[in-house]
C-alpha positions as CSV (number, residue, x, y, z in Angstrom):
1,T,-2.1,80.0,-18.0
2,N,-3.2,76.4,-17.9
3,R,-1.6,74.4,-15.1
4,R,-2.0,70.8,-14.4
5,P,-3.0,69.8,-10.9
6,F,-0.2,68.4,-8.7
7,A,-2.2,65.1,-8.4
8,T,-2.2,64.7,-12.2
9,I,1.5,65.2,-12.4
10,A,2.1,62.7,-9.5
11,M,-0.2,60.1,-11.2
12,T,1.7,60.6,-14.5
13,A,5.1,60.1,-12.8
14,S,3.9,57.0,-10.9
15,S,2.6,55.5,-14.2
16,M,5.9,56.2,-15.8
17,D,7.7,54.5,-13.0
18,V,5.4,51.4,-13.3
19,D,6.0,51.3,-17.1
20,A,9.7,51.5,-16.4
21,D,9.5,48.7,-13.8
22,A,7.5,46.6,-16.2
23,S,10.0,47.1,-19.0
24,T,12.9,46.3,-16.7
25,K,11.2,43.0,-15.6
26,E,10.6,42.1,-19.2
27,N,14.3,42.6,-19.9
28,V,15.4,40.8,-16.8
29,E,13.1,37.8,-17.0
30,P,14.7,36.1,-20.1
31,S,18.2,36.3,-18.5
32,D,16.8,35.0,-15.2
33,A,15.2,32.1,-17.0
34,N,18.5,31.3,-18.8
35,A,20.4,31.6,-15.5
36,R,17.9,29.3,-13.8
37,R,18.3,26.7,-16.6
38,A,22.0,27.0,-16.5
39,D,22.0,26.7,-12.7
40,V,20.1,23.4,-12.9
41,A,22.5,22.0,-15.4
42,H,25.5,23.1,-13.4
43,R,24.1,21.6,-10.2
44,L,23.6,18.3,-12.1
45,A,27.2,18.5,-13.3
46,G,28.2,19.0,-9.7
47,C,26.4,15.8,-8.8
48,V,28.6,14.0,-11.3
49,R,31.7,15.3,-9.5
50,D,30.3,13.8,-6.3
51,V,29.8,10.5,-8.1
52,Q,33.4,10.7,-9.3
53,K,34.5,11.3,-5.7
54,S,32.6,8.2,-4.7
55,V,34.5,6.1,-7.2
56,E,37.8,7.6,-6.1
57,A,37.0,6.7,-2.5
58,K,36.3,3.1,-3.5
59,G,32.6,3.3,-3.5
60,E,32.0,5.8,-0.6
61,A,28.2,5.9,-0.5
62,R,27.8,9.2,1.1
63,F,28.9,11.1,-2.0
64,V,26.3,9.3,-4.1
65,A,23.7,10.0,-1.5
66,R,24.6,13.7,-1.7
67,A,24.3,13.6,-5.5
68,L,20.9,11.9,-5.4
69,R,19.7,14.3,-2.8
70,E,20.7,17.3,-4.9
71,T,19.1,15.7,-7.9
72,A,15.8,15.4,-6.1
73,M,15.9,19.1,-5.1
74,V,16.2,20.3,-8.8
75,R,14.0,17.6,-10.3
76,R,11.0,19.9,-10.7
77,E,13.1,22.3,-12.8
78,F,14.1,19.7,-15.4
79,T,13.5,20.7,-19.0
80,S,14.5,19.1,-22.3
81,E,17.1,21.8,-22.8
82,N,18.9,21.7,-19.5
83,V,18.9,17.9,-19.3
84,R,20.2,17.7,-22.9
85,A,22.9,20.3,-22.1
86,F,23.9,18.3,-19.0
87,V,24.1,15.0,-20.9
88,G,26.1,16.6,-23.8
89,A,28.5,18.3,-21.4
90,V,29.1,15.4,-19.0
91,L,29.4,12.4,-21.3
92,P,32.4,12.3,-23.7
93,E,31.9,12.0,-27.4
94,E,33.0,8.3,-27.5
95,S,30.4,7.3,-24.9
96,A,28.0,4.7,-26.3
97,A,25.0,6.1,-24.4
98,R,25.6,9.8,-25.3
99,A,23.8,9.9,-28.6
100,A,20.9,7.8,-27.4
101,L,20.3,9.9,-24.3
102,L,20.6,13.2,-26.3
103,A,17.9,11.8,-28.7
104,R,15.7,10.9,-25.7
105,C,15.9,14.5,-24.4
106,E,14.5,16.0,-27.5
107,T,11.2,17.9,-26.9
108,K,8.2,16.1,-28.3
109,A,4.8,17.7,-28.7
110,A,3.0,14.5,-27.8
111,G,4.5,14.4,-24.3
112,R,4.3,16.8,-21.5
113,Q,7.5,18.4,-20.4
114,T,7.9,18.2,-16.6
115,R,5.7,18.6,-13.5
116,G,5.9,22.3,-13.8
117,K,6.1,23.1,-17.5
118,S,4.7,21.9,-20.8
119,A,6.8,20.9,-23.8
120,G,7.6,23.7,-26.1
121,T,6.2,26.4,-23.9
122,K,7.7,29.9,-23.6
123,G,8.6,31.8,-20.6
124,K,7.2,35.1,-19.5
125,G,9.9,37.0,-21.4
126,G,8.8,35.3,-24.7
127,E,11.9,33.1,-24.8
128,S,11.5,29.4,-25.5
129,D,12.7,26.7,-23.0
130,D,15.0,25.5,-25.8
131,A,17.4,28.4,-25.2
132,V,21.0,27.5,-25.3
133,V,22.6,26.5,-22.0
134,D,26.3,27.1,-21.8
135,L,28.2,24.4,-20.0
136,S,31.6,24.9,-21.7
137,D,33.3,25.0,-18.3
138,V,32.2,21.4,-17.4
139,A,34.7,18.7,-18.1
140,P,33.4,15.3,-19.5
141,C,33.6,12.3,-17.3
142,A,34.3,8.9,-18.8
143,L,33.4,6.8,-15.7
144,P,30.6,4.2,-16.2
145,E,29.1,5.6,-13.0
146,A,28.6,9.0,-14.6
147,E,26.9,7.3,-17.5
148,V,24.5,5.5,-15.2
149,Y,23.8,8.7,-13.3
150,A,22.9,10.4,-16.6
151,Y,20.5,7.5,-17.3
152,V,18.9,8.2,-13.9
153,V,18.4,11.9,-14.7
154,V,17.0,11.2,-18.2
155,L,14.6,8.6,-16.7
156,M,13.3,11.1,-14.2
157,H,12.7,13.6,-16.9
158,L,10.9,11.2,-19.2
159,I,8.7,9.7,-16.5
160,D,7.7,13.1,-15.1
161,G,7.0,14.2,-18.7
162,E,4.8,11.1,-19.2
163,R,6.7,10.1,-22.3
164,G,6.0,6.4,-21.8
165,E,7.5,4.9,-24.9
166,D,10.8,6.8,-24.5
167,A,10.9,6.0,-20.8
168,L,10.4,2.3,-21.4
169,E,13.1,2.2,-24.1
170,C,15.5,4.3,-22.0
171,A,14.9,2.0,-18.9
172,R,15.7,-1.1,-20.9
173,E,18.9,0.5,-22.4
174,A,20.0,1.5,-18.9
175,V,19.5,-2.0,-17.5
176,D,21.3,-3.6,-20.4
177,R,24.2,-1.1,-19.9
178,I,24.5,-1.9,-16.2
179,K,24.7,-5.6,-16.9
180,Q,28.0,-5.0,-18.7
181,F,29.7,-3.9,-15.5
182,N,30.5,-5.5,-12.1
183,R,31.5,-2.5,-10.0
184,R,30.5,-2.1,-6.4
185,S,30.8,1.7,-6.8
186,M,27.8,1.5,-9.2
187,D,25.5,-0.4,-6.8
188,V,23.5,2.6,-5.4
189,L,23.0,4.2,-8.9
190,A,22.1,0.8,-10.3
191,A,19.4,0.3,-7.6
192,R,17.9,3.6,-8.5
193,V,17.8,2.6,-12.2
194,Y,16.0,-0.7,-11.2
195,F,13.4,1.4,-9.4
196,Y,12.7,3.6,-12.4
197,Y,12.7,0.5,-14.6
198,S,9.8,-1.0,-12.6
199,L,8.1,2.4,-12.3
200,A,8.2,2.9,-16.0
201,Y,6.6,-0.5,-16.7
202,E,3.9,0.2,-14.0
203,R,2.9,3.5,-15.4
204,F,3.3,3.1,-19.1
205,G,3.3,-0.7,-19.8
206,S,2.5,-4.0,-18.1
207,L,4.2,-4.5,-14.8
208,E,4.1,-8.3,-15.4
209,D,6.5,-7.8,-18.4
210,A,9.2,-6.6,-16.1
211,R,9.1,-9.5,-13.7
212,A,11.5,-11.8,-15.5
213,T,14.1,-9.1,-15.8
214,L,13.7,-8.2,-12.1
215,L,14.2,-11.8,-11.1
216,A,17.3,-12.1,-13.2
217,L,18.7,-8.9,-11.8
218,Y,18.1,-10.2,-8.2
219,R,20.0,-13.4,-8.9
220,T,22.9,-11.4,-10.3
221,S,22.8,-9.0,-7.3
222,A,22.8,-11.9,-4.9
223,L,25.8,-13.5,-6.6
224,R,27.7,-10.3,-6.6
225,L,26.8,-9.5,-2.9
226,D,25.2,-6.3,-4.0
227,E,23.2,-5.5,-0.8
228,I,21.4,-2.3,-1.9
229,G,20.5,-4.0,-5.2
230,Q,19.1,-7.1,-3.4
231,E,16.8,-5.1,-1.0
232,T,15.6,-2.8,-3.8
233,L,14.8,-5.7,-6.1
234,V,13.1,-7.7,-3.4
235,N,10.7,-4.8,-2.7
236,L,10.1,-4.3,-6.5
237,L,9.3,-8.0,-6.9
238,L,7.0,-8.0,-3.9
239,R,5.2,-5.0,-5.4
240,N,5.0,-6.7,-8.7
241,Y,3.3,-9.8,-7.2
242,L,0.9,-7.8,-5.0
243,H,-0.1,-5.6,-8.0
244,Y,-1.7,-8.7,-9.4
245,N,-2.9,-10.0,-6.0
246,L,-0.4,-12.9,-6.2
247,Y,0.0,-13.1,-2.4
248,D,1.1,-16.8,-2.4
249,H,3.9,-16.0,-4.8
250,A,4.9,-13.0,-2.7
251,E,5.0,-15.1,0.4
252,K,7.1,-17.7,-1.3
253,L,9.6,-15.1,-2.4
254,R,9.7,-13.5,1.0
255,S,10.4,-16.9,2.7
256,R,13.2,-17.8,0.4
257,V,15.2,-14.6,0.1
258,T,17.9,-13.5,2.6
259,L,17.9,-9.8,3.2
260,P,21.2,-8.1,4.0
261,Q,21.9,-6.8,7.5
262,S,22.7,-3.1,6.5
263,R,19.5,-1.9,5.0
264,S,18.3,1.6,4.2
265,I,15.4,3.1,6.2
266,Q,13.3,3.7,3.1
267,Q,13.7,0.1,1.9
268,Q,12.8,-1.1,5.4
269,C,9.6,0.9,5.3
270,R,8.6,-0.5,1.9
271,Y,9.4,-4.1,2.9
272,A,7.4,-3.8,6.2
273,Y,4.5,-2.3,4.2
274,Y,4.4,-5.2,1.7
275,L,4.9,-7.8,4.5
276,G,2.0,-6.2,6.5
277,R,-0.3,-6.5,3.4
278,I,0.7,-10.2,3.0
279,R,0.0,-10.9,6.7
280,A,-3.4,-9.1,6.6
281,V,-4.6,-11.2,3.7
282,Q,-3.4,-14.4,5.5
283,L,-5.6,-13.5,8.5
284,E,-2.5,-12.8,10.7
285,Y,-3.8,-9.4,11.8
286,S,-1.6,-8.9,14.8
287,E,1.6,-9.3,12.8
288,A,0.1,-7.2,10.0
289,K,-0.6,-4.4,12.4
290,E,2.9,-4.6,13.8
291,Y,4.6,-4.4,10.4
292,L,2.3,-1.6,9.1
293,T,2.7,0.5,12.2
294,Q,6.5,0.0,12.0
295,A,6.5,1.2,8.4
296,Y,4.3,4.2,9.3
297,Q,6.5,5.3,12.1
298,K,9.7,5.0,10.0
299,A,8.3,6.6,6.8
300,P,9.6,10.1,6.0
301,T,7.1,12.9,6.6
302,G,7.6,14.0,3.0
303,A,6.2,10.7,1.6
304,K,2.6,11.8,2.1
305,G,1.1,9.3,-0.4
306,F,3.0,6.4,1.2
307,R,1.9,7.4,4.7
308,L,-1.7,7.8,3.5
309,E,-1.7,4.3,2.0
310,L,-0.3,2.9,5.3
311,L,-2.9,4.7,7.3
312,K,-5.7,3.1,5.3
313,W,-4.3,-0.4,5.8
314,I,-3.7,0.2,9.5
315,T,-7.3,1.4,10.0
316,I,-8.8,-1.7,8.4
317,V,-6.4,-4.1,10.2
318,R,-7.1,-2.5,13.6
319,M,-10.9,-2.8,13.1
320,L,-10.4,-6.5,12.2
321,L,-8.6,-6.9,15.5
322,G,-11.6,-5.4,17.3
323,E,-10.0,-2.0,17.9
324,I,-11.6,1.3,16.9
325,P,-9.2,4.0,15.5
326,E,-9.4,7.4,17.1
327,R,-11.2,10.2,15.4
328,K,-8.1,12.5,15.2
329,E,-6.2,9.8,13.2
330,L,-8.7,10.0,10.4
331,T,-9.4,13.7,10.4
332,Q,-5.9,15.0,9.8
333,P,-6.2,18.2,7.6
334,E,-4.0,16.9,4.8
335,M,-5.6,13.5,4.7
336,R,-9.2,14.3,5.6
337,A,-10.7,14.0,2.1
338,A,-8.8,10.8,1.2
339,L,-9.8,9.1,4.5
340,A,-13.5,10.2,4.4
341,P,-14.7,6.7,3.1
342,Y,-12.7,5.0,5.9
343,F,-14.1,7.4,8.5
344,D,-17.7,6.3,7.5
345,L,-16.6,2.7,8.0
346,V,-15.2,3.4,11.4
347,Q,-18.4,5.1,12.5
348,A,-20.5,2.2,11.3
349,V,-18.2,-0.3,13.1
350,R,-18.1,1.8,16.3
351,M,-22.0,1.9,16.4
352,G,-22.4,-1.7,15.3
353,D,-24.8,-0.5,12.6
354,L,-24.9,-3.1,9.9
355,T,-27.1,-1.0,7.7
356,A,-24.7,2.0,7.8
357,F,-21.8,-0.3,7.2
358,Q,-23.4,-1.8,4.1
359,R,-24.3,1.7,2.9
360,A,-20.7,2.9,3.3
361,A,-19.3,-0.2,1.5
362,E,-21.6,0.3,-1.4
363,T,-21.1,4.1,-1.7
364,H,-17.3,3.9,-1.6
365,G,-16.9,0.5,-3.2
366,T,-14.9,1.9,-6.1
367,T,-12.4,3.6,-3.8
368,F,-12.0,0.4,-1.7
369,T,-11.4,-1.6,-4.8
370,E,-8.7,0.8,-6.1
371,D,-7.0,0.6,-2.7
372,K,-7.2,-3.2,-2.9
373,L,-9.0,-3.3,0.5
374,S,-12.4,-4.6,-0.6
375,N,-11.6,-8.2,0.4
376,L,-10.6,-7.1,4.0
377,I,-13.6,-4.8,4.3
378,N,-16.0,-7.7,3.5
379,R,-14.5,-9.4,6.5
380,L,-15.5,-6.5,8.7
381,R,-19.2,-7.5,8.6
382,A,-18.7,-10.0,11.4
383,N,-17.0,-7.3,13.5
384,V,-19.9,-5.0,13.0
385,I,-22.4,-7.6,14.1
386,R,-20.2,-8.5,17.1
387,T,-19.9,-4.9,18.1
388,G,-23.7,-4.3,17.8
389,L,-24.4,-7.5,19.8
390,T,-22.0,-6.3,22.5
391,R,-23.9,-3.0,22.8
392,I,-27.2,-4.8,23.0
393,N,-25.9,-7.2,25.7
394,T,-24.7,-4.2,27.7
395,A,-28.0,-2.3,27.4
396,Y,-30.5,-5.1,27.9
397,S,-30.7,-7.8,30.5
398,K,-33.4,-9.6,28.5
399,I,-34.3,-9.1,24.8
400,S,-36.1,-11.3,22.3
401,L,-34.1,-12.6,19.3
402,A,-36.6,-10.9,17.0
403,D,-35.6,-7.6,18.4
404,V,-31.9,-8.5,18.1
405,A,-32.4,-9.3,14.4
406,E,-34.2,-6.0,13.9
407,K,-31.5,-4.0,15.6
408,L,-28.6,-5.7,13.9
409,G,-30.3,-5.7,10.5
410,L,-30.4,-9.5,10.1
411,P,-32.9,-11.1,7.8
412,S,-34.5,-13.6,10.2
413,V,-34.7,-14.7,13.8
414,E,-32.8,-17.9,13.0
415,D,-29.8,-15.9,11.8
416,A,-29.9,-13.8,15.0
417,E,-30.0,-17.0,17.1
418,S,-27.0,-18.4,15.2
419,V,-25.0,-15.1,15.6
420,V,-25.7,-14.9,19.3
421,A,-24.8,-18.5,19.9
422,K,-21.5,-18.1,18.1
423,A,-20.7,-14.9,20.0
424,I,-21.4,-16.7,23.3
425,R,-19.2,-19.6,22.3
426,D,-16.3,-17.3,21.3
427,G,-16.6,-15.4,24.6
428,N,-17.6,-12.1,23.1
429,V,-20.9,-11.9,24.8
430,D,-21.7,-13.1,28.4
431,A,-25.3,-14.3,28.0
432,V,-27.5,-17.3,27.6
433,I,-30.2,-18.2,25.1
434,D,-33.7,-19.5,25.9
435,H,-34.3,-21.4,22.6
436,S,-37.9,-22.2,23.4
437,A,-38.8,-18.6,24.1
438,K,-36.4,-17.1,21.6
439,V,-35.0,-14.8,24.2
440,M,-31.4,-13.8,25.1
441,Y,-30.6,-13.2,28.8
442,S,-27.6,-11.1,29.6
443,K,-25.5,-11.9,32.6
444,E,-24.4,-9.2,35.0
445,T,-21.3,-7.3,33.8
446,T,-18.3,-8.0,36.0
447,D,-15.6,-5.4,37.0
448,V,-13.0,-5.3,34.2
449,Y,-10.2,-4.7,36.8
450,S,-10.9,-8.1,38.4
451,T,-10.0,-9.8,35.1
452,Q,-6.8,-10.3,33.2
453,E,-7.5,-7.5,30.7
454,P,-5.5,-4.8,32.4
455,Q,-2.5,-7.1,32.6
456,S,-2.8,-7.9,28.9
457,A,-3.0,-4.3,28.0
458,F,0.1,-3.5,30.0
459,H,1.9,-6.5,28.4
460,V,1.1,-5.1,24.9
461,R,2.5,-1.7,25.8
462,I,5.6,-3.1,27.4
463,A,6.3,-5.4,24.4
464,F,5.9,-2.4,22.1
465,C,8.5,-0.4,24.1
466,L,10.9,-3.2,24.2
467,D,10.5,-3.7,20.4
468,T,11.2,0.0,19.8
469,H,14.3,-0.2,22.0
470,N,15.6,-3.3,20.1
471,E,14.9,-1.6,16.7
472,A,16.9,1.4,17.9
473,V,19.8,-0.7,19.0
474,K,19.8,-2.6,15.7
475,A,19.7,0.7,13.8
476,M,22.9,1.9,15.4
477,R,25.8,1.6,12.9
478,Y,29.5,1.5,13.5
479,P,32.2,1.4,10.8
480,P,34.0,-2.0,10.6
481,K,37.5,-1.9,12.1
482,E,39.2,-3.2,9.0
483,K,37.6,-0.5,6.9
484,A,38.0,2.5,9.2
485,K,39.7,5.4,7.5
486,T,41.2,8.4,9.3
487,A,40.9,11.9,8.1
488,D,44.7,11.9,7.2
489,A,44.3,8.8,5.0
490,L,41.4,10.4,3.1
491,A,43.2,13.7,2.7
492,S,46.3,11.9,1.3
493,R,44.1,10.3,-1.4
494,G,42.5,13.7,-2.2
495,V,39.1,12.7,-0.9
496,D,36.9,15.4,0.6
497,N,36.1,14.3,4.1
498,D,32.5,15.7,4.3
499,A,31.3,15.0,7.9
500,S,27.8,15.9,6.8
501,G,27.5,13.2,4.2
502,L,25.0,10.3,4.6
503,D,25.6,6.6,4.6
504,L,23.9,4.0,2.5
505,A,20.8,4.0,4.6
506,D,20.0,7.6,3.5
507,F,20.6,7.3,-0.3
508,D,16.9,7.3,-1.1
509,D,15.8,10.8,-0.3
510,D,13.5,11.3,-3.3
511,Y,10.2,11.3,-1.4
512,D,8.2,12.0,-4.5
513,D,9.0,8.5,-5.7
514,M,7.4,7.0,-2.6
515,D,4.0,8.6,-3.4
516,F,3.2,6.0,-6.0
517,F,3.1,3.4,-3.2
């Protein structure tokens, strides 16, 4: 008789099991995809309930903060279908914005869908992303705040999908709709709409076209005592001016506005960043370093693009102050590639090599121009020469000016003589010049501990510690006595007393949005 080997039977059985598993996965995946889409839509609907709780609690900001935080978590799962299902289920039929938002959510072949999916694509199970999402159990909400929140969700979806024309039109409609209301319970959501309004113009249009609207919105927010709107719009206007290198306009705006006392940490970071840039261009490097360092320390770790931008500015400002950044600051694993041009600059400044500095500036000129740092980098040339001259002064007790010009890469002896004379006058080099012999004589180096430098260094450190302490004290928040509510009072009004909720300072937890800074 013919018998099959045991191994053959085992292989056949295992292949049958694999085929069965594959068929099972093919049957499960479509339902899993539908469940995932429905889950996103239901979570967005839950965010609307949090917005409704905020309105019932007379503008309690922690509920809106929770809603925005939840929205940021599911943002990468947005598709045209689940966003459209959410809008259709949450907004009532009589809502003026419902039809417009549903039309914006339609999938278009010209635009990409979201960060993770393309428009009109199909899942692994062969089912389109346009499958029906059942939200029959979600009750519509007629509050204006729910409508504004729907605008926020649709704007996120359109901007992530790079549908520029739809994003611009939707942003304008949202701003026009917000202007019709004067409700403090809408302030946080309105501020988020203003942010996406400016972002849409920056990415898909001309940022200058949004300036007049932002100025008008700031005036309205100031008149209505909308604190979160004021600080958001001030930062957006500063960014608008700096985008076109209008530093004088930005400084005039900064000097004339009055910022509210209770400010969010994220808005503080952005304001300090813009103020540090203004101070750096105005040659006030010490203040610029203070503001930029403060923004870097307060910036959330998830905002990698924002922290990278801050680190670039801090590096240049520190070198303009005569400081040399440490190697480990520029060789962080996640930022090493982006900071490579600045590492070359730091190496040239540290060595006082003017030739290497010019080579790095020419090689990475495009990168420095895109980062808007080419003007400050041009100012570093004097620092490079000063550093090289200091090294020469330390190494040689006597050296001819011709050799100084050769080592510094200067074109002539006269230029070297002028540079050395200026360094001696400024106190950077302790030497004398024999003009007849064209020779520089270095004086004996004194003990640094016999000077005032140690005291100055300790003073800087102590001042930094005191500033940190003062900032920590200012950041402490206490509820006003006249507005303090007990748990019983909240329970009697049917408000969920969620002790884990966040206050107004933490409403902006969408770190991806900070990457465009």
